[in-house]
Amino acid sequence: MLRRYIRLFGVQLRASSLLAMQYRGDFLVEGLISLFWSVTALAPLFVVFQKQEQQIGGWSFGESLLVIGWFTLLQGILEGAISPSLTGVVEHIRKGTLDFVLLKPADAQFLVSTTRFLPWRATNVLVALGIFVYGFHLLGRTPSPLGVLISLVLLGCSVLLLYSLWILTVSAAFFVVKVDNLTYFFTSIFDAARWPASVFRGVLAFIFTFVIPLAVMTTFPAEAMLGRLPLMALVWSVLGSAFFAFVSRRVWLYSIGHYTSASS
């Protein structure tokens, strides 16, 4: 069963790549635009840190670059691998074409999650690696192998959290006709992940840690690379991401169970 889904994922990914490279000029332009927007994401940080000696929320300029590096990486994954497919679910529900997905001999959540990829968003990975190198250059040190390993574990948790939150968001489309504003709202909220979690106070700190765990997505991996992430934070991040995945799966199955097509 697992091999079958891995093979199906490869087919979906290859189809998206061929479609994206059908017009090579457009592919290069899209890649350059993606690179441009990734670099401009650094602009607010340079405005805040006009003097590299100053700190915000206890984070220096070099340390904050690690946070924005993780934000850039996750933004590429979100906009290149998660949202292109899942935003199509809303249209499927409106037009009643989700029936064709449900009739296929594979898990519906897997199919709607792997319909479309935007390979040019891979430029975000290159930009993020460049930001990491520059950030550690300013700090005058290198990350430890253990720190890199932990940050990779947290990367998996972050992707799982992002995916789960999107599944929860699109599941609302089964009960509410228009959820476009909700997806835009989620994207706007995700922009806050470019800042260290300690910048936010009070209610926002609670929301960005437990409700929409942006701190787990960018601040914790950066702290892991710096070798100062507490072990309990890592444990709770893994357990929390697994919990979000479980809840989103149950909500998706509940939503599918109450789906009525337009032709019914």
Tab-separated table of N, CA, C and O in Angstrom, residues 59 67 195-201 205 208-209 214-215 219-220:
chain	number	residue	atom	x	y	z
A	59	TRP	N	16.809	38.875	20.453
A	59	TRP	CA	17.443	38.274	19.268
A	59	TRP	C	18.284	39.324	18.555
A	59	TRP	O	17.815	40.419	18.266
A	67	VAL	N	15.765	32.900	11.829
A	67	VAL	CA	14.302	32.787	11.874
A	67	VAL	C	13.695	33.065	10.498
A	67	VAL	O	12.845	32.313	10.010
A	195	TRP	N	9.103	36.747	12.318
A	195	TRP	CA	9.700	37.387	13.500
A	195	TRP	C	9.884	36.362	14.614
A	195	TRP	O	9.080	35.438	14.756
A	196	PRO	N	10.921	36.535	15.473
A	196	PRO	CA	11.086	35.623	16.627
A	196	PRO	C	9.864	35.659	17.528
A	196	PRO	O	9.237	36.710	17.709
A	197	ALA	N	9.496	34.506	18.106
A	197	ALA	CA	8.268	34.411	18.901
A	197	ALA	C	8.303	35.326	20.112
A	197	ALA	O	7.246	35.761	20.586
A	198	SER	N	9.488	35.632	20.637
A	198	SER	CA	9.586	36.475	21.835
A	198	SER	C	9.178	37.917	21.566
A	198	SER	O	8.990	38.691	22.505
A	199	VAL	N	9.009	38.299	20.303
A	199	VAL	CA	8.559	39.653	19.972
A	199	VAL	C	7.111	39.854	20.397
A	199	VAL	O	6.708	40.961	20.784
A	200	PHE	N	6.320	38.778	20.348
A	200	PHE	CA	4.887	38.876	20.637
A	200	PHE	C	4.633	38.666	22.137
A	200	PHE	O	5.262	37.820	22.770
A	201	ARG	N	3.679	39.410	22.648
A	201	ARG	CA	3.359	39.355	24.082
A	201	ARG	C	1.869	39.062	24.279
A	201	ARG	O	1.059	39.236	23.372
A	205	ALA	N	1.122	36.031	21.961
A	205	ALA	CA	2.121	35.005	22.285
A	205	ALA	C	1.455	33.650	22.503
A	205	ALA	O	1.970	32.614	22.058
A	208	PHE	N	0.125	32.356	18.946
A	208	PHE	CA	1.183	31.933	18.030
A	208	PHE	C	2.026	30.785	18.578
A	208	PHE	O	2.941	30.316	17.893
A	209	THR	N	1.730	30.349	19.805
A	209	THR	CA	2.446	29.200	20.362
A	209	THR	C	1.569	27.956	20.384
A	209	THR	O	2.030	26.851	20.072
A	214	LEU	N	3.097	29.227	15.261
A	214	LEU	CA	4.150	29.793	14.409
A	214	LEU	C	5.514	29.667	15.068
A	214	LEU	O	6.537	29.537	14.379
A	215	ALA	N	5.538	29.711	16.418
A	215	ALA	CA	6.816	29.597	17.125
A	215	ALA	C	7.491	28.270	16.830
A	215	ALA	O	8.716	28.198	16.658
A	219	THR	N	10.766	29.811	14.965
A	219	THR	CA	11.627	30.190	16.095
A	219	THR	C	12.324	28.972	16.703
A	219	THR	O	13.535	29.015	16.978
A	220	PHE	N	11.581	27.892	16.901
A	220	PHE	CA	12.181	26.695	17.512
A	220	PHE	C	13.298	26.096	16.647
A	220	PHE	O	14.360	25.745	17.181
